[in-house]
Short mmCIF file of C-alpha atoms in Angstrom, two decimals:
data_model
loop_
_atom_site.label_atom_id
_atom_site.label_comp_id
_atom_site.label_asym_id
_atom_site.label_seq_id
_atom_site.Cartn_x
_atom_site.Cartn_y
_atom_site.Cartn_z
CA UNK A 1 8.49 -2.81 43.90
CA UNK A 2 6.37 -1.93 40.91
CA UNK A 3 7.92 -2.78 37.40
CA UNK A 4 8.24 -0.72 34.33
CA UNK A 5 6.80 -1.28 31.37
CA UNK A 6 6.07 -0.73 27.60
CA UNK A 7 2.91 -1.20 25.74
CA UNK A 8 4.14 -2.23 22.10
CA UNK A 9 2.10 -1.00 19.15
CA UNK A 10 2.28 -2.78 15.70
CA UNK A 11 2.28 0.06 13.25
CA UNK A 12 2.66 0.98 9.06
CA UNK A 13 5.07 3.80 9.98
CA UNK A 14 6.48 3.85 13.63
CA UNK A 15 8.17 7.13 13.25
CA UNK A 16 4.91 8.94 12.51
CA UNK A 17 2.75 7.20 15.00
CA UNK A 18 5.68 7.96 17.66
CA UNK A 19 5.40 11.87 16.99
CA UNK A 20 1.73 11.85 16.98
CA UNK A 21 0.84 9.50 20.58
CA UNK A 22 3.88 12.10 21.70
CA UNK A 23 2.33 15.01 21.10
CA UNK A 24 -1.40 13.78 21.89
CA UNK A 25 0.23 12.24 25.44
CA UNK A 26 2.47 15.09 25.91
CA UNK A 27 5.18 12.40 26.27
CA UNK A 28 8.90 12.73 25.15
CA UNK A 29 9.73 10.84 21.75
CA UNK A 30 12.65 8.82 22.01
CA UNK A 31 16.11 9.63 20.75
CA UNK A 32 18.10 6.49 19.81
CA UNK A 33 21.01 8.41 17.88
CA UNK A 34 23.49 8.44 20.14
CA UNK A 35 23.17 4.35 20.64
CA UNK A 36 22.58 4.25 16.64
CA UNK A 37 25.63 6.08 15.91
CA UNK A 38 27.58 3.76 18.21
CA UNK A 39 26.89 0.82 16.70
CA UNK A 40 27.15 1.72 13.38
CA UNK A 41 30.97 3.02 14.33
CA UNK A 42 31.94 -0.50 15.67
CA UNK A 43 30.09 -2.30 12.89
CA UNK A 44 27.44 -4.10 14.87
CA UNK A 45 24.63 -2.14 12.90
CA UNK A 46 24.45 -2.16 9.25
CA UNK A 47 22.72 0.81 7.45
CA UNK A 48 20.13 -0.73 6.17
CA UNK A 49 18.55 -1.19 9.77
CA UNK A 50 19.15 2.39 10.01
CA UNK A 51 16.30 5.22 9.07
CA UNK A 52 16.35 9.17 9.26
CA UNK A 53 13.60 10.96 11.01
CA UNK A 54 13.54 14.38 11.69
CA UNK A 55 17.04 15.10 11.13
CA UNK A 56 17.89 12.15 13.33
CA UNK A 57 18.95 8.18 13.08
CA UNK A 58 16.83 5.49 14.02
CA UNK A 59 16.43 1.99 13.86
CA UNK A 60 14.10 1.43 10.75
CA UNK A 61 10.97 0.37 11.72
CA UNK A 62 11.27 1.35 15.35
CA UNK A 63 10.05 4.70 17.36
CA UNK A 64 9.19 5.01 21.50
CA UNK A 65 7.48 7.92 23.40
CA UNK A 66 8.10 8.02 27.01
CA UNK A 67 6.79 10.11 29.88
CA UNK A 68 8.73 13.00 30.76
CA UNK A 69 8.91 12.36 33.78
CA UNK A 70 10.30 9.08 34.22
CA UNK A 71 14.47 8.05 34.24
CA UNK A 72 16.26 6.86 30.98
CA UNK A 73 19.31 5.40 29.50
CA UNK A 74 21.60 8.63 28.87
CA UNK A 75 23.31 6.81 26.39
CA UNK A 76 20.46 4.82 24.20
CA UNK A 77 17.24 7.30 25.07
CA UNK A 78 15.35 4.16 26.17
CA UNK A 79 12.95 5.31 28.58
CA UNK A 80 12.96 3.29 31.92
CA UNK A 81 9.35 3.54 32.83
CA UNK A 82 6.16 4.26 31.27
CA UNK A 83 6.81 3.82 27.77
CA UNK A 84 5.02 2.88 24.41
CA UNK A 85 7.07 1.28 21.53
CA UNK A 86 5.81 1.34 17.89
CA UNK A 87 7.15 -1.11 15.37
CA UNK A 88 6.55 -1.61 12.13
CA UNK A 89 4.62 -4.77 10.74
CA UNK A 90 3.53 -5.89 7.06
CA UNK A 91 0.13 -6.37 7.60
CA UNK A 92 -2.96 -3.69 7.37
CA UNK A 93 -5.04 -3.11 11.12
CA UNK A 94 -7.84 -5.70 11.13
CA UNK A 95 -10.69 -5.19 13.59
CA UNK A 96 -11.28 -3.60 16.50
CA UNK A 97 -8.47 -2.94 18.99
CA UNK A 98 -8.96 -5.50 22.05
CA UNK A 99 -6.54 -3.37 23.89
CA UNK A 100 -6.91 1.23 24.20
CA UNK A 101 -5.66 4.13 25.71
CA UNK A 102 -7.80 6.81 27.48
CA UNK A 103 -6.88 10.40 27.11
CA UNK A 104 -8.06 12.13 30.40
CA UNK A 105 -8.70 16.01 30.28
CA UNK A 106 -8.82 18.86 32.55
CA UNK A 107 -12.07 18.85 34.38
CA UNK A 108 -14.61 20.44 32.00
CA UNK A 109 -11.53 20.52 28.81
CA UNK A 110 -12.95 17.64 26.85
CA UNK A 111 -13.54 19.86 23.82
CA UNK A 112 -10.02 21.54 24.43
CA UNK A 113 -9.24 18.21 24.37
CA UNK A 114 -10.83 16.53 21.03
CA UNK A 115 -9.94 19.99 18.73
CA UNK A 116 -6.16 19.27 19.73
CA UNK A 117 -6.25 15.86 19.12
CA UNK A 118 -8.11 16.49 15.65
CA UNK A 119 -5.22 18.89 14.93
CA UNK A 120 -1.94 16.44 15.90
CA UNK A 121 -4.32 14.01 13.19
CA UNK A 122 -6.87 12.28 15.55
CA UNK A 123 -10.69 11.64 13.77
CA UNK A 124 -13.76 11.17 16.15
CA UNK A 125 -15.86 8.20 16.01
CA UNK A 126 -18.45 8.09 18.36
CA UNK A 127 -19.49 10.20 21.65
CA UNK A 128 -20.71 8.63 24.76
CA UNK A 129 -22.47 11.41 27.23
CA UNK A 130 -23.38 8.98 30.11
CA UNK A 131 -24.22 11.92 32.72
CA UNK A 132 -22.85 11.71 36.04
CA UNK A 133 -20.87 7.97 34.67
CA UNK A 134 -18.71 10.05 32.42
CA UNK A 135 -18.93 11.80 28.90
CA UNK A 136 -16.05 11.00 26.35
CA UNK A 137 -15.11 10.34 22.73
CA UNK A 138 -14.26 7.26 20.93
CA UNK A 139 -11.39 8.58 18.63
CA UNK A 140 -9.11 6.97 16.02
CA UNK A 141 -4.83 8.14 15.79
CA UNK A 142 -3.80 8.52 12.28
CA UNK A 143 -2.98 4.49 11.05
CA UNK A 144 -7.04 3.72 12.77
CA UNK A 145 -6.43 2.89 16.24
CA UNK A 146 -9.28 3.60 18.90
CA UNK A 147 -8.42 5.33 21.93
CA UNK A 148 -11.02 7.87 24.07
CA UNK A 149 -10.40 11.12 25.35
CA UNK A 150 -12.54 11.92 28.09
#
């Protein structure tokens, strides 16, 4: 039986991040009020590990996208399969990433691609046109990390 999984990314402002891999992946950002709620009620969550983002509560420092797809927790929105988690850490990116995401297209919608990604916040970096091996773009999200879309 294959396992699920979640790739965590250290971030500067996990709600952000969330909303734009969501809407570049065209995956479903996670809703953690319900379970937030809850445990502030019975007093196992104090509010200052509690944020507001887009109307909603979250844990501070915390945001997941998930693929639509895939099953989830009813009751805490924690996707159950193919999942990326964003948390927030002190420290400034340093380097190149030793770990990226490709974006695939539509056959011949890499441009479609790249101009949507530039609009959810994306820059280019570099292009690659390696005939029939592939043609894609390195690209940055908003806090610096590379991914390509290809």
């Amino acid at each position: 039986m294959a396992l699920n999984w979640k790739l965590v990314i250290d971030s500067r402002d996990a709600p952000a991040l969330a909303d734009f891999w969501g809407a570049a992946l065209e995956y479903e950002v996670e809703d953690p009020s319900a379970l937030v709620e809850r445990l502030l009620a019975a007093g196992q969550l104090g509010e200052d590990a509690v944020a507001e983002h887009r109307g909603r509560k979250i844990f501070r420092g915390y945001a997941a996208i998930r693929h639509p797809d895939d099953p989830y927790d009813e009751i805490s929105g924690v996707g159950r399969g193919r999942r990326l988690l964003f948390q927030d850490v002190p420290e400034e990116k340093a380097g190149k990433n030793r770990l990226h995401l490709d974006i695939h297209s539509e056959p011949g919608g890499l441009d479609a691609l790249v101009t949507r990604l530039e609009a959810l916040g994306a820059t280019r970096v570099r292009e690659f046109d390696k005939g029939p091996a592939g043609h894609w773009w390195v690209m940055r999200d908003p806090e610096g990390n590379e991914f390509c879309a290809a």
